[in-house]
Amino acid sequence: MSSLVRNASLLLAAAALPLGAARADEGMWTFDAFPAAKMKSEYGWAPDQAWLDRARMAAVRLTGGCSASFVSASGLILTNQHCVAECLSDLSTPGNDLLAKGFVAAVRAEEKQCPGQQAEIVTSIKDASAQVKSAIGTASGEAAVKARTAAIATIEKAACPDTATTRCQVVTLYGGGQYKLYTYRKYSDVRIVWAPEDAASKFGGDPDNYNFPRYALDGSFLRAYENGRPVATPQHLKWTGREPVEGEPVFVVGNPGSTQRMLTMSQFAYQREVNLPVTQATQSELRGRLIEAIGDDPERKREGTDTLYGIENNLKRTIGRVRALNDPAFYAGLAAREADLKAKVAGNPAIGNPWAEVDKAMTALRAIDAERRFSQPDGELVGYALTLVRAAQERAKPDADRLPGYSDSALPLLQKQMLDLKPISGWLEELTMRWSLSKAREYLGADHSQTKLLLGRESPEDLAKRLVSGTKLADPAIRKALWDGGQAAVAASTDPMIVYARAIEANDRRLQKIYDEQVEGPLSAARSKLADARFAAYGDSVYPDATFSLRITYGKVGGWMENGTKVAHRTTWSGAFDRATGAEPFALASAILASKSKLNLNGAMDMAYATDTIGGNSGSPVIDRNLNVIGANFDRNIHGLRNDYAYDMTMARSIGVTTAALEQALRTVYPAPALLRELYAK
């Protein structure tokens, strides 16, 4: 046996055929399909329906891609500091940098509303597969996509007539094998309560990101309000500031963003050969441009720090994915996984050959990749403009005829995000537009019709400067007038950013039409058949890819062996002081330094545990079997990045800040006695 085949076989043994015969700690399970019997056989205990219902009702989804949990009876929400960093930045002003210095509301009257933020909890999950699939019927290509979109809009509108307090979302699972209607109770007034200094949350910076040991105090508290009063949340998790115990079972409940474990080999090839290399190159350049632009300017550092953190985080994740798909043994393992599935369903006429259909769609995607990737510039202001132009067109249509994201069920959140007051940094907008327009010209070529549409006869630099300096869209009152005025107001507007958006929007629609006909339509049909193949081959042990919908995963607190050395399951405050150099990013926050003599330096700071998490699980509560929250998930280690594509927890671990660390911070570093009393209220 060759070494490559042997390594691939070992990989498959470790990964245990992802999305097939799931291992004990594998799976991002939906709440209506939790494998209780399987867990009980392996752990000797599993949660009952009452436990699951309590955990579900305490789980919070935040707009912006994070998770959270209710931890008091008065709407108090635990999440990560990096999940509220944008809020802190938006609420900051020159001379009052809340992101840098942290925030503590001594009384509830001091809690500040976060622009664009919404908190949502799942109240019900219902199967909508029959309705959606019936609507699609025998349609194909763009017609199938339109039929699916129309059916989803109809289902969501009928299920949630009250859009002020509820939100309905049909979630696509198994790539189209199932459609589930998730109903959410939503809270559109979310306020910041407590957050540590940014230096405390991001200690170690980019060098420590996706690594462990970690010493990040990445926790924060929000509060949900309604009608000006804190929301009553009796179904909350119990707070405990106890230490994590190695080997104890824990659950992570949250909204993992996206995994790609169900891709076929032609889709993995597209990722490896086309998507990821371009993404890595462009993200690297944007990072460099931003670092150079910030320089030593304190005001630009205040305005650009959170953006830079996000870019660096995405870039590191991209690099991890590139490494995974360029690992010969790992890639061979993916091929062997696909071969196993094909062998198990060979000759089944109901399934046919969906792999060939995917191959054809991916060939079409490669042909239009650059045009789709660079169809519009990046930036908050141009995003506002394009949304206003498109929303005006879509809102004039019947609900079932609109594009995804503009249905009646989706409009309230879109409107909130469009109209909430949010500070705009002109230099950052210009930089982002210049970068994205220059990349469009580079990858498409100066003579490409789309380059000419995007730039006209201007340079990326001149166009970005003219549009950003000339637009009034930073003013929410201007955006509201255009939103309320609809098509007539948008068509009459002479705002240069709106004029530009009107000019490029039709091309965006053209590309979407091609994509739906040649890629999304065929892929949707093929994914449905692939889901049937997996169910036929592996039964009910198949769990769906992540879709930023509510999931529960479980595993044990513990470290791992690396290079013959045991990595401990927890870090301590003492370790943070030992790791500190005094220079960024290893400079301890000033309040932590000042509190050293009062801290229990042997107390836990961060912890590692073997649960199946991904981006989107940031802020997810780490829960013990008694429904105590013992931490807030904020990261994976570097070995966990390949779990985007195939599950293997041999060395991969999730990472969270412990409630023990947060409690020390609440008592000593950033004192919040009222908050502590609330957390322990009976």
mmCIF file with all atom_site columns, C-alpha atoms in Angstrom, residues 78-150:
data_model
loop_
_atom_site.group_PDB
_atom_site.id
_atom_site.type_symbol
_atom_site.label_atom_id
_atom_site.label_alt_id
_atom_site.label_comp_id
_atom_site.label_asym_id
_atom_site.label_entity_id
_atom_site.label_seq_id
_atom_site.pdbx_PDB_ins_code
_atom_site.Cartn_x
_atom_site.Cartn_y
_atom_site.Cartn_z
_atom_site.occupancy
_atom_site.B_iso_or_equiv
_atom_site.pdbx_formal_charge
_atom_site.auth_seq_id
_atom_site.auth_comp_id
_atom_site.auth_asym_id
_atom_site.auth_atom_id
_atom_site.pdbx_PDB_model_num
ATOM 1  C CA . LEU A 1 78  ? -23.816 36.463 27.265  1.00 0.00 ? 78  LEU A CA 1
ATOM 2  C CA . THR A 1 79  ? -21.698 36.538 24.114  1.00 0.00 ? 79  THR A CA 1
ATOM 3  C CA . ASN A 1 80  ? -18.137 37.320 23.008  1.00 0.00 ? 80  ASN A CA 1
ATOM 4  C CA . GLN A 1 81  ? -16.492 40.723 23.128  1.00 0.00 ? 81  GLN A CA 1
ATOM 5  C CA . HIS A 1 82  ? -15.535 40.374 19.481  1.00 0.00 ? 82  HIS A CA 1
ATOM 6  C CA . CYS A 1 83  ? -19.255 39.932 18.715  1.00 0.00 ? 83  CYS A CA 1
ATOM 7  C CA . VAL A 1 84  ? -19.999 43.384 20.179  1.00 0.00 ? 84  VAL A CA 1
ATOM 8  C CA . ALA A 1 85  ? -16.834 45.101 18.960  1.00 0.00 ? 85  ALA A CA 1
ATOM 9  C CA . GLU A 1 86  ? -18.671 46.714 16.052  1.00 0.00 ? 86  GLU A CA 1
ATOM 10 C CA . CYS A 1 87  ? -21.290 48.046 18.469  1.00 0.00 ? 87  CYS A CA 1
ATOM 11 C CA . LEU A 1 88  ? -18.601 49.487 20.728  1.00 0.00 ? 88  LEU A CA 1
ATOM 12 C CA . SER A 1 89  ? -16.851 51.035 17.749  1.00 0.00 ? 89  SER A CA 1
ATOM 13 C CA . ASP A 1 90  ? -20.096 52.512 16.430  1.00 0.00 ? 90  ASP A CA 1
ATOM 14 C CA . LEU A 1 91  ? -20.860 54.052 19.839  1.00 0.00 ? 91  LEU A CA 1
ATOM 15 C CA . SER A 1 92  ? -17.371 55.520 20.187  1.00 0.00 ? 92  SER A CA 1
ATOM 16 C CA . THR A 1 93  ? -16.447 59.109 19.455  1.00 0.00 ? 93  THR A CA 1
ATOM 17 C CA . PRO A 1 94  ? -13.132 60.959 19.184  1.00 0.00 ? 94  PRO A CA 1
ATOM 18 C CA . GLY A 1 95  ? -11.748 61.006 22.707  1.00 0.00 ? 95  GLY A CA 1
ATOM 19 C CA . ASN A 1 96  ? -14.096 58.265 23.923  1.00 0.00 ? 96  ASN A CA 1
ATOM 20 C CA . ASP A 1 97  ? -12.985 54.949 22.443  1.00 0.00 ? 97  ASP A CA 1
ATOM 21 C CA . LEU A 1 98  ? -15.317 52.400 24.041  1.00 0.00 ? 98  LEU A CA 1
ATOM 22 C CA . LEU A 1 99  ? -13.734 49.540 22.122  1.00 0.00 ? 99  LEU A CA 1
ATOM 23 C CA . ALA A 1 100 ? -10.303 50.310 23.529  1.00 0.00 ? 100 ALA A CA 1
ATOM 24 C CA . LYS A 1 101 ? -11.278 51.134 27.105  1.00 0.00 ? 101 LYS A CA 1
ATOM 25 C CA . GLY A 1 102 ? -14.230 48.775 27.544  1.00 0.00 ? 102 GLY A CA 1
ATOM 26 C CA . PHE A 1 103 ? -17.707 49.521 28.811  1.00 0.00 ? 103 PHE A CA 1
ATOM 27 C CA . VAL A 1 104 ? -19.497 48.999 32.128  1.00 0.00 ? 104 VAL A CA 1
ATOM 28 C CA . ALA A 1 105 ? -23.075 50.199 32.654  1.00 0.00 ? 105 ALA A CA 1
ATOM 29 C CA . ALA A 1 106 ? -23.379 50.807 36.402  1.00 0.00 ? 106 ALA A CA 1
ATOM 30 C CA . VAL A 1 107 ? -27.175 51.024 36.085  1.00 0.00 ? 107 VAL A CA 1
ATOM 31 C CA . ARG A 1 108 ? -29.568 49.972 33.321  1.00 0.00 ? 108 ARG A CA 1
ATOM 32 C CA . ALA A 1 109 ? -30.169 53.563 32.281  1.00 0.00 ? 109 ALA A CA 1
ATOM 33 C CA . GLU A 1 110 ? -26.554 53.637 31.063  1.00 0.00 ? 110 GLU A CA 1
ATOM 34 C CA . GLU A 1 111 ? -26.968 50.634 28.734  1.00 0.00 ? 111 GLU A CA 1
ATOM 35 C CA . LYS A 1 112 ? -26.567 51.815 25.127  1.00 0.00 ? 112 LYS A CA 1
ATOM 36 C CA . GLN A 1 113 ? -28.389 50.528 22.044  1.00 0.00 ? 113 GLN A CA 1
ATOM 37 C CA . CYS A 1 114 ? -26.271 48.747 19.438  1.00 0.00 ? 114 CYS A CA 1
ATOM 38 C CA . PRO A 1 115 ? -26.949 49.968 15.871  1.00 0.00 ? 115 PRO A CA 1
ATOM 39 C CA . GLY A 1 116 ? -28.253 47.262 13.528  1.00 0.00 ? 116 GLY A CA 1
ATOM 40 C CA . GLN A 1 117 ? -28.309 44.560 16.191  1.00 0.00 ? 117 GLN A CA 1
ATOM 41 C CA . GLN A 1 118 ? -31.163 42.101 16.658  1.00 0.00 ? 118 GLN A CA 1
ATOM 42 C CA . ALA A 1 119 ? -31.523 39.131 19.001  1.00 0.00 ? 119 ALA A CA 1
ATOM 43 C CA . GLU A 1 120 ? -33.564 36.095 17.935  1.00 0.00 ? 120 GLU A CA 1
ATOM 44 C CA . ILE A 1 121 ? -34.636 32.878 19.664  1.00 0.00 ? 121 ILE A CA 1
ATOM 45 C CA . VAL A 1 122 ? -36.160 29.837 17.955  1.00 0.00 ? 122 VAL A CA 1
ATOM 46 C CA . THR A 1 123 ? -39.731 29.168 19.115  1.00 0.00 ? 123 THR A CA 1
ATOM 47 C CA . SER A 1 124 ? -40.634 26.395 16.675  1.00 0.00 ? 124 SER A CA 1
ATOM 48 C CA . ILE A 1 125 ? -39.233 24.212 13.885  1.00 0.00 ? 125 ILE A CA 1
ATOM 49 C CA . LYS A 1 126 ? -41.581 22.717 11.286  1.00 0.00 ? 126 LYS A CA 1
ATOM 50 C CA . ASP A 1 127 ? -40.920 20.647 8.185   1.00 0.00 ? 127 ASP A CA 1
ATOM 51 C CA . ALA A 1 128 ? -41.681 22.572 4.980   1.00 0.00 ? 128 ALA A CA 1
ATOM 52 C CA . SER A 1 129 ? -40.007 20.137 2.577   1.00 0.00 ? 129 SER A CA 1
ATOM 53 C CA . ALA A 1 130 ? -43.165 18.929 0.873   1.00 0.00 ? 130 ALA A CA 1
ATOM 54 C CA . GLN A 1 131 ? -44.390 22.455 0.118   1.00 0.00 ? 131 GLN A CA 1
ATOM 55 C CA . VAL A 1 132 ? -41.092 23.656 -1.326  1.00 0.00 ? 132 VAL A CA 1
ATOM 56 C CA . LYS A 1 133 ? -40.361 20.517 -3.329  1.00 0.00 ? 133 LYS A CA 1
ATOM 57 C CA . SER A 1 134 ? -43.890 20.438 -4.696  1.00 0.00 ? 134 SER A CA 1
ATOM 58 C CA . ALA A 1 135 ? -43.535 24.042 -5.851  1.00 0.00 ? 135 ALA A CA 1
ATOM 59 C CA . ILE A 1 136 ? -40.273 23.245 -7.638  1.00 0.00 ? 136 ILE A CA 1
ATOM 60 C CA . GLY A 1 137 ? -41.759 20.148 -9.252  1.00 0.00 ? 137 GLY A CA 1
ATOM 61 C CA . THR A 1 138 ? -40.016 19.310 -12.514 1.00 0.00 ? 138 THR A CA 1
ATOM 62 C CA . ALA A 1 139 ? -38.695 22.838 -13.106 1.00 0.00 ? 139 ALA A CA 1
ATOM 63 C CA . SER A 1 140 ? -34.995 23.237 -13.782 1.00 0.00 ? 140 SER A CA 1
ATOM 64 C CA . GLY A 1 141 ? -32.390 25.976 -13.972 1.00 0.00 ? 141 GLY A CA 1
ATOM 65 C CA . GLU A 1 142 ? -33.515 29.519 -13.231 1.00 0.00 ? 142 GLU A CA 1
ATOM 66 C CA . ALA A 1 143 ? -37.173 28.455 -13.225 1.00 0.00 ? 143 ALA A CA 1
ATOM 67 C CA . ALA A 1 144 ? -36.483 26.040 -10.366 1.00 0.00 ? 144 ALA A CA 1
ATOM 68 C CA . VAL A 1 145 ? -34.702 28.751 -8.370  1.00 0.00 ? 145 VAL A CA 1
ATOM 69 C CA . LYS A 1 146 ? -37.604 31.159 -8.880  1.00 0.00 ? 146 LYS A CA 1
ATOM 70 C CA . ALA A 1 147 ? -40.159 28.516 -7.896  1.00 0.00 ? 147 ALA A CA 1
ATOM 71 C CA . ARG A 1 148 ? -38.185 27.714 -4.731  1.00 0.00 ? 148 ARG A CA 1
ATOM 72 C CA . THR A 1 149 ? -37.807 31.395 -3.826  1.00 0.00 ? 149 THR A CA 1
ATOM 73 C CA . ALA A 1 150 ? -41.515 32.040 -4.357  1.00 0.00 ? 150 ALA A CA 1
#
